[in-house]
Amino acid sequence: MFELSETPGDGQMSKAPGDNAFLSVRDLKVHFSTSDGIVKATDGLTFELERGKTLGIVGESGSGKSVSSSAIMGLHRGTNAILGGEILLEGVDLLKVSDEEMRKRRGREVAMIFQDPLSAMHPYYTVGNQIMEAYQVHNDVTKREARKRAIEMLDRVGIPQPDRRVDDYPHQFSGGMRQRAMIAMGLINNPSLLIADEPTTALDVTVQAQILDLLQDLQRDFDAAVIIITHDLGVVAEMADDVLVMYAGRAVEYGPCKEILTHPQMPYTWGLLSSVPDLTASTEAKLLPIRGNPPSLLNPLPGCAFEPRCDHVAKVGGDLCRTTLPDLTPATSGGNHTKRCHIKNADEVYEAEILPEIAPDLVED
Amino acid sequence: MFGYIVRRLMTAFLVVVLVSMVTFTLFFKGPSDPASALCEETGGRCTAAELNSIREQMGLNDGLVVNYSRFVKGLFVDREMYYQGEQMCEAPCFGISYGSRQPVTPQFVEKWPATVSLAVGAVLLYVIIGMTLGSLAARFRGSFFDRAVVGVATVITAVPYYVLALVAWIVLVLQLSIFPETGYHPFTDSPVLWASGLLLPWVVLAFAYAPANMRYMRGYMVESLGEDYIRTARAKGMSQQGVVFKHGLRAAIVPMTTIVGLEFAVLLAGTVFTEFLFEIDGIGWWSINSLGNPIDFPVLNITGTAAAVLIVLGNLIVDLLYAVLDPRVRLA
């Protein structure tokens, strides 16, 4: 069913020794040249992902989540974006393959589902037509076969009466059904990597859970690697094996999901956790937003990008936060957990100051 | 859907009736008096008694309402009219031309094909040119090609139409003889003559209309190419051509239909200057010639009513096309 054995086309083999990761992104840079200067939307992003695993990329708007995933899809080709680094998919650098080769991989090996399924589907073509198109682009089949396959996929993603709904237009679908149809479109060619860009943001909460369940089911069936982009830590907690927290185009914390959610060591991650509403808290409890605004990517600060918004600068001696960009270093808890922060005893600060605020009942244990 | 069309047709009918009433009133209350012109022409000296007898015979003394109801009745029943003697005016009667002294309806039927030929050819030509250039300019937005097309279009738009048409005629027909003599020959007589006589007017009209349509098309394409569904189409692995000329074009064509449909209705109602300059005996030229002394009201009446009908119907057809082209516009 899968095209695992497929030999890469004209893509260059640049496999590093000992690197067997299914997807390996190394030092990815996506810069945009504008009249005001170079915008570093993504700068030096590195992560790995295995088949069957899910990576959650978290961060606020403009942190470079979507830009990075578009780079994996090759969607920046033909724009003024300047790309650097490597995106190795089964050893093939997607940044180096030809446009035509990338086009052939798009939708077949790497598929993407988008945030708002209403605007992401063409309003003048039927849902079936658009799903069939995704199949026909990569498979030399008749219209009838493609239609049959589209109905199969609609059935698989849980659309009732798929043989009739296949002829509906997107506006005749509900929001949840549209997202299901988008998923059907994304998975119709059995891609080995699926990127879901905020797949549940435009949906109401009950439908969100259904869509996440569906994604997990399908991931199991198809053994696909999934990147889920979100700013919803609930989604991350449910879906992700690994979490990558992005801020101002860089990874600021990266590691196993459970580790990141229970022992975060970067003040920005603390901020994200603090701003999640707690249903069990009293109605008087205030949400704690992260103060300030996201930084300009045009003139990045020399030091830590989060420094102007960080409440913990005083814990680092001198001007270090303002002058020096911290490296992504292993966290004190070890493992594969890395963080980009100067604070030495971040785990202690978290236990002492942050945890009591966001989950007081956990502290007493 | 059926009920909607019926409702729309009823409003369309009301609009046409209103237009005809206003036209009739303006003429009847206006300064132009066909009776006095006729009176002076016949007798040399026109006495008050003679004038009054002519007015009486033409029915002009009977007031606006009576005259309008006679006109309406004449649309359905043959009617006797007086203009230098009795004449039979067959239904639908729009009156007898003060100039040619003939009923205007048969003349309209005779002249309209020229206008239709002119309009159809011009629309086909400029829609093809405008939409092709516009979508290509959007596809290669920011390129030299895009800038060149937009620049040339701006220059052409800045030239007044009568200058453009006049210069084209003087240079291309009179001086260089690149284009054949213009004029209208019925298609059924000789398709070759028909086409050669209309060739330059088509080209000139297309030249005048294409730039604006190119700009509209480019704008709508740029807009549609920025939509999320274009990114989805690319993410599916569609080729760039497929993305632009299937998904992008499909969305841009819908608003273009409105513009072209209404332009077409206006062209069908007569292109005054084009017909006049290129000696095409259509209804545009006919109506401009009717503005003498006295104003040839029956001619103006029929061409004006035709224009109203065409524009109202054009609007209706455009709206119905919208429902066909845009599945979201489903009418109950």
XYZ file of C-alpha atoms in Angstrom:
697
model
C 0.000 0.000 0.000
C 2.825 2.316 0.738
C 5.497 3.404 -1.597
C 8.254 2.945 0.872
C 10.541 1.158 -1.504
C 10.434 3.905 -4.036
C 13.839 5.079 -5.072
C 14.334 8.811 -5.017
C 14.281 10.396 -8.440
C 16.719 13.089 -9.304
C 16.913 14.155 -5.686
C 20.378 14.174 -4.274
C 21.302 11.657 -1.703
C 22.821 13.473 1.184
C 22.380 10.976 3.913
C 24.568 11.510 6.877
C 26.136 8.458 8.476
C 24.099 7.009 11.262
C 21.064 9.063 10.403
C 18.072 6.870 9.898
C 15.322 9.287 10.772
C 12.350 9.235 8.427
C 12.153 13.001 8.371
C 15.111 15.021 9.442
C 15.022 18.805 9.286
C 18.379 20.410 9.886
C 19.150 24.042 10.389
C 16.167 25.039 8.251
C 16.083 28.693 7.318
C 13.198 30.413 5.583
C 13.909 34.068 4.953
C 11.829 36.508 2.991
C 13.396 39.382 1.181
C 11.208 42.462 1.584
C 11.715 46.111 0.775
C 12.390 46.723 4.475
C 15.027 44.042 4.737
C 15.219 40.314 5.304
C 12.510 38.740 7.436
C 13.821 35.641 9.157
C 10.555 33.750 9.492
C 12.352 30.544 10.406
C 15.955 30.471 11.472
C 17.964 27.377 12.226
C 15.175 24.902 12.887
C 16.208 21.321 13.558
C 14.019 18.339 14.356
C 13.475 14.688 13.529
C 10.402 12.560 13.104
C 9.835 8.816 12.748
C 7.034 7.054 10.916
C 3.990 6.505 13.052
C 5.008 9.317 15.363
C 3.521 12.731 15.819
C 5.370 15.959 16.299
C 3.479 18.908 17.716
C 4.774 22.321 16.763
C 3.501 24.985 19.145
C 3.882 28.706 19.123
C 1.972 31.925 18.690
C 1.065 33.540 15.379
C 4.138 34.540 13.430
C 6.482 32.200 15.243
C 7.296 30.385 12.024
C 5.213 27.234 12.440
C 3.327 27.377 9.172
C 6.233 28.826 7.234
C 8.393 25.858 8.233
C 5.776 23.309 7.256
C 5.190 25.056 3.950
C 8.924 24.682 3.378
C 8.633 20.920 3.844
C 5.807 20.914 1.279
C 7.960 22.959 -1.088
C 5.263 25.615 -1.209
C 7.801 28.437 -1.084
C 9.071 27.557 -4.523
C 8.341 30.306 -6.993
C 8.155 32.947 -4.264
C 10.822 35.311 -3.020
C 11.619 33.098 -0.046
C 15.256 32.219 0.571
C 15.632 28.721 1.970
C 18.615 27.176 3.659
C 19.513 24.042 5.572
C 18.272 20.554 4.804
C 14.934 18.767 4.814
C 15.734 15.078 4.525
C 12.789 12.821 3.827
C 14.035 9.247 3.782
C 17.468 10.635 3.051
C 16.436 12.837 0.136
C 16.929 16.553 0.578
C 13.619 18.096 -0.438
C 15.247 21.487 -0.796
C 17.506 20.184 -3.540
C 15.106 18.205 -5.732
C 13.826 19.846 -8.891
C 10.521 21.714 -8.936
C 8.910 18.946 -10.971
C 10.219 16.270 -8.619
C 8.906 18.217 -5.634
C 5.540 18.624 -7.341
C 5.325 14.851 -7.758
C 6.059 14.316 -4.088
C 3.574 16.940 -2.977
C 0.264 15.337 -2.148
C 1.677 11.839 -2.681
C 4.491 11.491 -0.150
C 3.925 14.671 1.789
C 0.396 15.911 2.221
C -1.012 18.818 4.115
C -4.349 19.705 5.605
C -5.144 23.283 6.319
C -6.650 25.350 9.050
C -9.894 26.653 7.590
C -11.418 23.985 5.374
C -13.989 26.392 3.957
C -11.460 28.706 2.398
C -9.042 25.869 1.693
C -11.521 24.180 -0.641
C -12.479 25.644 -3.982
C -16.054 26.932 -3.687
C -16.945 26.159 -7.325
C -15.898 22.522 -7.493
C -17.635 19.652 -5.761
C -15.926 18.033 -2.805
C -15.634 14.803 -4.780
C -14.150 16.594 -7.730
C -11.440 18.116 -5.553
C -10.617 14.826 -3.868
C -10.551 13.032 -7.211
C -8.196 15.663 -8.531
C -5.707 14.916 -5.756
C -5.806 11.254 -6.778
C -5.681 11.817 -10.504
C -2.680 14.120 -10.319
C -0.550 11.237 -9.067
C -2.288 8.187 -10.494
C -3.073 7.413 -14.089
C -6.666 6.368 -13.543
C -10.008 6.982 -15.176
C -12.470 9.423 -13.743
C -14.622 6.547 -12.614
C -11.863 4.864 -10.661
C -10.900 8.167 -9.088
C -14.493 8.766 -8.095
C -14.736 5.320 -6.569
C -11.580 5.983 -4.602
C -12.866 9.386 -3.467
C -16.077 7.780 -2.194
C -13.990 5.149 -0.374
C -11.949 7.853 1.296
C -15.011 9.882 2.258
C -16.421 6.732 3.807
C -13.140 6.100 5.592
C -13.137 9.549 7.199
C -16.695 9.071 8.371
C -18.853 11.029 5.935
C -22.337 9.460 5.920
C -23.747 8.478 2.523
C -20.440 9.197 0.794
C -21.753 8.156 -2.617
C -24.219 11.017 -2.460
C -22.237 13.599 -0.568
C -19.392 13.232 -3.048
C -21.330 15.495 -5.423
C -21.930 18.202 -2.839
C -20.146 21.510 -2.879
C -17.997 22.500 0.106
C -20.579 25.011 1.333
C -23.093 22.191 1.666
C -20.842 20.455 4.183
C -20.656 21.342 7.856
C -17.333 22.570 9.235
C -16.409 19.196 10.681
C -17.369 17.380 7.488
C -15.313 19.788 5.437
C -12.280 19.069 7.587
C -12.964 15.336 7.208
C -13.095 15.849 3.454
C -9.796 17.748 3.609
C -8.293 14.831 5.502
C -9.644 12.436 2.881
C -8.028 14.600 0.219
C -4.742 14.640 2.112
C -4.638 10.897 2.694
C -5.956 9.646 -0.652
C -2.452 8.910 -1.942
C -1.279 7.254 1.298
C 1.301 9.897 2.091
C 4.035 8.908 4.494
C 4.145 12.364 6.020
C 1.069 14.359 6.866
C 1.277 17.957 7.981
C -1.805 19.244 9.748
C -1.716 23.020 10.027
C -4.038 23.910 12.891
C -6.569 21.316 11.726
C -9.052 22.023 14.484
C -8.711 25.767 15.030
C -11.727 26.663 12.901
C -13.934 23.972 14.413
C -16.090 23.904 17.500
C -14.847 21.960 20.477
C -16.912 18.786 20.132
C -15.960 18.458 16.492
C -12.320 19.147 17.366
C -12.147 15.997 19.450
C -13.713 13.917 16.664
C -11.244 15.224 14.118
C -8.280 14.551 16.404
C -9.534 11.006 17.023
C -9.921 10.498 13.313
C -6.394 11.745 12.659
C -5.017 9.374 15.265
C -6.947 6.419 13.842
C -5.783 7.139 10.344
C -2.229 7.658 11.454
C -2.277 4.202 13.013
C -3.783 2.647 9.881
C -1.494 4.385 7.443
C 1.612 4.384 9.635
C 2.225 7.960 8.629
C 4.411 10.500 10.337
C 2.340 13.477 11.393
C 3.328 17.039 12.119
C 0.559 18.856 13.868
C 0.841 22.603 14.063
C -1.213 24.242 16.745
C -1.289 26.833 19.447
C -3.594 24.653 21.500
C -1.642 22.782 24.171
C -4.649 20.507 24.651
C -4.236 19.265 21.095
C -0.541 18.730 21.727
C -1.202 16.792 24.906
C -3.616 14.496 23.127
C -1.787 13.963 19.866
C 1.919 14.545 20.054
C 4.793 12.219 20.865
C 7.302 15.044 20.615
C 6.792 18.753 21.020
C 8.656 21.610 19.421
C 7.962 25.028 20.893
C 8.751 27.821 18.481
C 9.316 31.458 19.213
C 10.358 34.149 16.721
C 11.318 31.612 14.082
C 13.451 29.454 16.349
C 12.946 26.352 18.404
C 13.030 27.357 22.050
C 12.185 24.027 23.584
C 12.078 20.576 22.061
C 11.571 17.169 23.543
C 9.145 14.360 24.356
C 5.602 15.610 24.841
C 5.190 14.451 28.414
C 8.514 15.896 29.446
C 7.780 19.296 27.908
C 4.339 19.492 29.469
C 5.446 18.402 32.915
C 8.958 19.832 33.174
C 9.123 22.841 30.873
C 12.364 24.764 31.239
C 11.866 27.806 29.080
C 9.907 30.858 30.277
C 7.995 31.086 26.987
C 6.681 27.548 27.453
C 5.759 28.496 30.996
C 3.827 31.419 29.575
C 1.969 29.154 27.158
C 1.055 26.793 29.989
C -0.033 29.672 32.228
C -2.371 31.027 29.584
C -4.370 27.800 29.330
C -7.700 28.209 31.115
C -8.213 25.774 33.945
C -11.759 24.443 34.082
C -11.422 23.321 37.676
C -10.152 26.673 38.912
C -12.484 29.150 40.567
C -14.300 31.582 38.301
C -12.367 34.369 39.971
C -9.072 33.001 38.730
C -7.432 35.145 36.090
C -5.836 33.906 32.913
C -2.199 34.850 32.808
C -1.379 36.021 29.307
C 2.178 36.503 28.178
C 2.745 40.253 28.356
C 3.983 42.239 25.385
C 3.870 41.448 21.690
C 5.732 39.040 19.431
C 9.029 40.537 18.283
C 9.762 41.895 14.842
C 11.464 39.302 12.678
C 12.934 42.091 10.601
C 15.454 43.358 13.137
C 15.994 40.491 15.529
C 17.464 41.353 18.896
C 21.045 40.261 19.472
C 20.097 38.336 22.589
C 17.252 36.039 23.450
C 14.189 36.894 21.362
C 11.928 36.398 24.373
C 13.968 38.654 26.679
C 11.701 41.760 26.403
C 8.704 39.709 27.545
C 10.432 37.484 30.027
C 9.773 37.825 33.767
C 12.843 35.831 34.701
C 15.666 37.903 33.207
C 16.852 38.830 36.700
C 17.650 35.200 37.418
C 20.394 35.330 34.821
C 23.412 37.350 35.736
C 24.252 40.620 34.010
C 23.284 41.447 30.427
C 23.476 37.913 29.144
C 19.832 37.673 28.032
C 20.019 40.971 26.169
C 23.332 40.391 24.449
C 23.682 36.705 23.778
C 21.330 34.323 22.036
C 21.202 31.163 24.133
C 21.962 27.902 22.349
C 19.565 25.017 22.273
C 21.129 22.975 25.062
C 20.131 19.780 26.845
C 17.781 20.480 29.726
C 18.779 19.585 33.251
C 16.366 16.680 33.254
C 18.385 15.112 30.464
C 16.910 12.816 27.853
C 16.168 14.356 24.486
C 14.817 17.480 26.081
C 16.531 20.634 24.852
C 15.821 24.272 25.646
C 17.041 27.690 24.589
C 17.408 29.592 27.848
C 20.183 31.042 30.025
C 18.483 30.172 33.308
C 20.653 27.523 34.958
C 18.191 26.071 37.446
C 15.105 26.323 35.254
C 13.561 23.161 36.700
C 13.754 24.596 40.220
C 12.282 27.926 39.120
C 9.418 26.070 37.474
C 8.694 23.968 40.524
C 8.924 26.922 42.876
C 7.278 29.743 40.977
C 5.273 28.554 37.973
C 3.722 25.289 39.025
C 1.996 26.704 42.117
C 0.309 29.274 39.925
C -0.923 27.038 37.120
C -1.605 23.815 39.002
C -1.574 24.358 42.755
C -3.028 20.921 43.459
C -0.002 19.264 41.883
C 2.435 21.051 44.171
C 1.022 19.681 47.368
C 1.752 16.114 46.322
C -35.855 29.202 -9.324
C -38.889 29.486 -11.627
C -40.642 31.828 -9.223
C -37.502 33.910 -9.001
C -37.308 34.285 -12.765
C -40.977 35.271 -12.934
C -40.463 37.874 -10.199
C -37.390 39.219 -11.927
C -39.187 39.383 -15.275
C -42.007 41.337 -13.657
C -39.634 43.914 -12.195
C -37.819 44.055 -15.521
C -41.128 44.742 -17.240
C -41.946 47.490 -14.748
C -38.591 49.158 -15.358
C -39.137 49.131 -19.110
C -42.645 50.590 -18.724
C -41.294 53.342 -16.487
C -38.526 54.161 -18.946
C -41.020 54.343 -21.787
C -43.325 56.626 -19.766
C -40.490 58.972 -18.900
C -39.263 59.066 -22.503
C -42.762 59.780 -23.744
C -43.386 62.520 -21.195
C -40.047 64.197 -21.851
C -40.769 64.358 -25.540
C -44.378 65.426 -25.190
C -43.603 68.226 -22.749
C -40.345 69.153 -24.453
C -39.729 72.005 -26.910
C -39.579 69.926 -30.090
C -42.848 70.196 -32.033
C -43.282 67.872 -35.009
C -46.466 69.646 -36.061
C -44.856 73.036 -36.591
C -41.979 71.534 -38.541
C -44.455 69.746 -40.786
C -46.568 72.856 -41.116
C -43.659 75.054 -42.223
C -42.454 72.415 -44.627
C -45.775 72.048 -46.442
C -47.179 75.523 -46.766
C -44.137 77.784 -46.683
C -46.055 80.111 -44.389
C -47.636 78.483 -41.417
C -50.725 80.070 -39.997
C -52.022 79.339 -36.548
C -55.105 77.692 -38.029
C -53.038 75.371 -40.224
C -50.804 74.445 -37.322
C -53.779 73.708 -35.172
C -55.370 71.509 -37.817
C -52.152 69.504 -38.185
C -51.892 69.165 -34.435
C -55.478 68.041 -34.332
C -54.894 65.435 -37.046
C -51.754 64.118 -35.371
C -53.641 63.909 -32.117
C -51.193 66.181 -30.343
C -54.017 68.269 -28.908
C -55.358 65.316 -26.988
C -52.913 65.486 -24.118
C -50.208 63.227 -22.778
C -52.308 60.498 -21.222
C -54.468 59.950 -24.291
C -51.418 59.900 -26.539
C -49.581 57.451 -24.317
C -52.542 55.097 -24.172
C -52.825 55.264 -27.965
C -49.135 54.367 -28.154
C -49.568 51.435 -25.794
C -52.612 50.210 -27.691
C -50.624 50.495 -30.928
C -48.081 48.062 -29.548
C -50.695 45.343 -29.663
C -53.188 46.448 -32.355
C -52.559 47.908 -35.808
C -53.092 51.620 -35.718
C -53.886 54.359 -38.203
C -51.558 57.296 -37.903
C -51.580 60.656 -39.548
C -48.432 62.182 -40.828
C -48.993 63.896 -44.144
C -51.909 61.649 -44.868
C -53.190 58.517 -43.244
C -50.768 55.620 -42.793
C -51.248 52.151 -41.449
C -48.813 51.351 -38.638
C -48.724 47.656 -37.899
C -48.407 46.356 -34.356
C -46.117 46.617 -32.554
C -46.314 50.221 -33.649
C -43.774 52.691 -32.326
C -44.993 55.420 -34.636
C -44.046 56.774 -38.032
C -40.658 58.369 -38.461
C -40.881 62.124 -39.085
C -37.828 61.788 -41.273
C -38.446 58.773 -43.474
C -42.238 58.905 -43.135
C -42.267 55.151 -42.640
C -43.281 53.110 -39.589
C -40.176 52.704 -37.415
C -40.654 49.080 -36.324
C -39.743 47.495 -39.694
C -36.816 49.896 -39.955
C -35.604 48.825 -36.534
C -35.837 45.179 -37.522
C -33.884 45.994 -40.642
C -31.144 47.975 -38.894
C -30.624 45.943 -35.779
C -28.644 43.062 -37.353
C -25.877 45.536 -38.189
C -25.607 46.575 -34.552
C -25.770 42.974 -33.365
C -23.037 41.938 -35.797
C -20.860 44.768 -34.602
C -21.444 44.024 -30.911
C -20.988 40.237 -31.111
C -17.744 40.445 -33.055
C -16.317 43.144 -30.833
C -17.246 41.345 -27.607
C -15.768 38.039 -28.765
C -12.576 39.763 -29.789
C -12.030 41.850 -26.693
C -13.095 39.152 -24.254
C -10.561 36.741 -25.726
C -7.792 39.354 -25.808
C -8.595 40.955 -22.470
C -9.045 37.744 -20.511
C -5.987 36.056 -22.009
C -3.686 38.990 -21.372
C -5.217 39.657 -17.970
C -4.817 36.112 -16.706
C -1.279 35.877 -18.076
C -0.389 39.192 -16.434
C -1.732 37.859 -13.132
C 0.103 34.558 -13.595
C 3.396 36.396 -14.171
C 2.599 39.219 -11.804
C 5.434 41.674 -11.375
C 7.269 40.430 -14.451
C 8.250 42.577 -17.398
C 5.319 41.137 -19.340
C 2.887 42.148 -16.601
C 4.249 45.682 -16.423
C 4.261 46.059 -20.204
C 0.652 44.881 -20.567
C -0.603 47.061 -17.724
C 1.380 50.063 -19.009
C 0.071 49.772 -22.569
C -3.452 49.291 -21.254
C -3.191 52.458 -19.182
C -2.030 54.463 -22.194
C -4.855 53.144 -24.387
C -7.423 53.859 -21.695
C -6.168 57.434 -21.485
C -6.900 58.101 -25.173
C -10.499 59.248 -25.783
C -12.426 56.717 -27.813
C -13.369 59.107 -30.614
C -9.715 60.023 -31.155
C -8.724 56.371 -31.199
C -11.450 55.412 -33.664
C -10.899 58.440 -35.871
C -7.120 57.990 -36.076
C -7.559 54.276 -36.773
C -9.958 55.030 -39.586
C -7.854 57.811 -41.132
C -4.572 55.918 -40.940
C -5.627 52.325 -41.530
C -8.339 52.844 -44.127
C -7.730 56.176 -45.819
C -3.938 56.466 -45.786
C -2.489 52.979 -45.625
C -5.505 51.030 -46.911
C -4.556 48.141 -44.646
C -8.161 47.582 -43.728
C -10.991 47.306 -46.259
C -13.683 49.968 -46.511
C -16.017 49.729 -43.594
C -19.766 49.360 -43.749
C -22.469 46.819 -43.148
C -23.431 44.089 -45.587
C -25.881 41.441 -44.392
C -24.200 38.179 -43.507
C -26.712 36.277 -45.633
C -25.710 38.274 -48.720
C -21.999 37.698 -48.421
C -20.172 36.521 -45.304
C -16.886 37.811 -46.712
C -18.179 41.322 -47.311
C -19.927 41.200 -43.936
C -16.701 40.385 -42.153
C -14.459 42.724 -44.135
C -16.787 45.676 -43.657
C -16.923 45.119 -39.912
C -13.284 44.164 -39.409
C -11.933 47.573 -38.466
C -14.890 48.530 -36.224
C -14.445 45.219 -34.394
C -10.755 45.824 -33.950
C -11.236 49.413 -32.817
C -13.973 48.504 -30.345
C -11.889 45.600 -29.059
C -8.892 47.904 -28.735
C -10.969 50.312 -26.690
C -12.677 47.740 -24.479
C -9.897 45.164 -24.014
C -7.648 47.231 -21.693
C -10.304 47.729 -19.031
C -11.329 44.091 -19.256
C -7.700 43.060 -19.044
C -7.336 45.101 -15.867
C -10.470 43.585 -14.332
C -9.377 40.094 -15.288
C -5.896 40.642 -13.902
C -7.345 41.969 -10.656
C -9.754 39.080 -10.192
C -7.035 36.567 -11.040
C -4.554 38.107 -8.619
C -7.269 37.925 -5.995
C -8.202 34.315 -6.711
C -4.551 33.239 -6.895
C -4.089 34.544 -3.370
C -6.891 32.394 -1.998
C -6.304 29.470 0.331
C -7.723 26.960 -2.132
C -4.915 27.796 -4.533
C -2.436 26.725 -1.840
C -4.483 23.554 -1.387
C -4.334 22.855 -5.111
C -0.561 23.317 -5.070
C -0.278 21.097 -1.998
C -2.070 18.345 -3.934
C 0.791 18.347 -6.394
C -1.027 20.010 -9.286
C 1.166 21.672 -11.872
C 1.479 25.431 -11.807
C -0.473 25.683 -15.073
C -3.237 23.513 -13.666
C -3.420 25.576 -10.513
C -3.554 28.901 -12.327
C -5.668 28.055 -15.327
C -8.067 25.670 -13.675
C -8.603 26.776 -10.089
C -7.564 30.405 -10.480
C -9.339 31.085 -13.764
C -12.519 29.344 -12.688
C -12.953 31.744 -9.791
C -12.037 34.860 -11.781
C -14.513 34.111 -14.561
C -17.541 34.587 -12.322
C -17.179 38.339 -11.673
C -15.996 38.809 -15.261
C -19.338 37.456 -16.471
C -21.121 40.355 -14.827
C -18.919 42.956 -16.423
C -18.896 41.447 -19.904
C -22.630 40.712 -19.813
C -23.532 44.291 -19.033
C -21.040 45.674 -21.545
C -22.528 43.399 -24.172
C -26.056 44.637 -23.434
C -24.873 48.227 -23.849
C -23.132 47.420 -27.137
C -26.261 45.671 -28.440
C -28.249 48.811 -27.726
C -26.150 50.627 -30.294
C -22.694 52.111 -30.510
C -23.350 55.642 -31.629
C -19.919 56.910 -32.554
C -18.596 53.657 -33.997
C -21.586 53.196 -36.280
C -21.508 56.832 -37.311
C -17.784 56.893 -38.097
C -17.639 53.569 -39.900
C -20.929 54.101 -41.728
C -22.622 51.084 -40.278
C -26.344 51.493 -40.711
C -27.302 50.263 -37.256
C -29.518 51.600 -34.536
C -26.808 53.711 -32.916
C -26.340 55.778 -36.047
C -30.073 55.816 -36.599
C -30.800 57.264 -33.194
C -28.080 59.930 -33.439
C -29.526 60.966 -36.833
C -32.963 61.298 -35.280
C -31.798 64.230 -33.188
C -32.628 66.871 -35.794
C -35.401 69.416 -35.825
C -37.939 68.187 -35.085
C -36.569 65.380 -32.967
C -37.627 62.163 -34.692
C -39.393 60.896 -31.623
C -40.669 57.519 -32.908
C -37.075 56.567 -33.754
C -35.795 57.656 -30.357
C -38.709 55.894 -28.722
C -38.013 52.522 -30.287
C -34.230 52.676 -29.876
C -34.578 53.905 -26.301
C -37.080 51.209 -25.415
C -34.854 48.590 -27.032
C -31.904 49.812 -24.975
C -33.947 49.634 -21.788
C -35.126 46.108 -22.585
C -31.609 44.951 -23.454
C -30.016 46.344 -20.321
C -32.722 45.037 -18.018
C -32.588 41.610 -19.683
C -28.790 41.705 -19.619
C -28.896 42.240 -15.882
C -31.305 39.378 -15.432
C -29.263 37.007 -17.576
C -26.068 37.938 -15.733
C -27.735 37.203 -12.406
C -29.044 33.878 -13.646
C -25.601 32.998 -15.018
C -24.196 33.739 -11.599
C -26.375 31.032 -10.110
C -25.121 28.627 -12.744
C -21.463 29.552 -12.241
C -21.437 29.887 -8.465
C -22.964 26.902 -6.690
C -23.237 28.960 -3.508
C -25.820 31.206 -5.154
C -28.665 28.761 -4.968
C -32.029 30.364 -5.393
C -35.014 29.152 -3.535
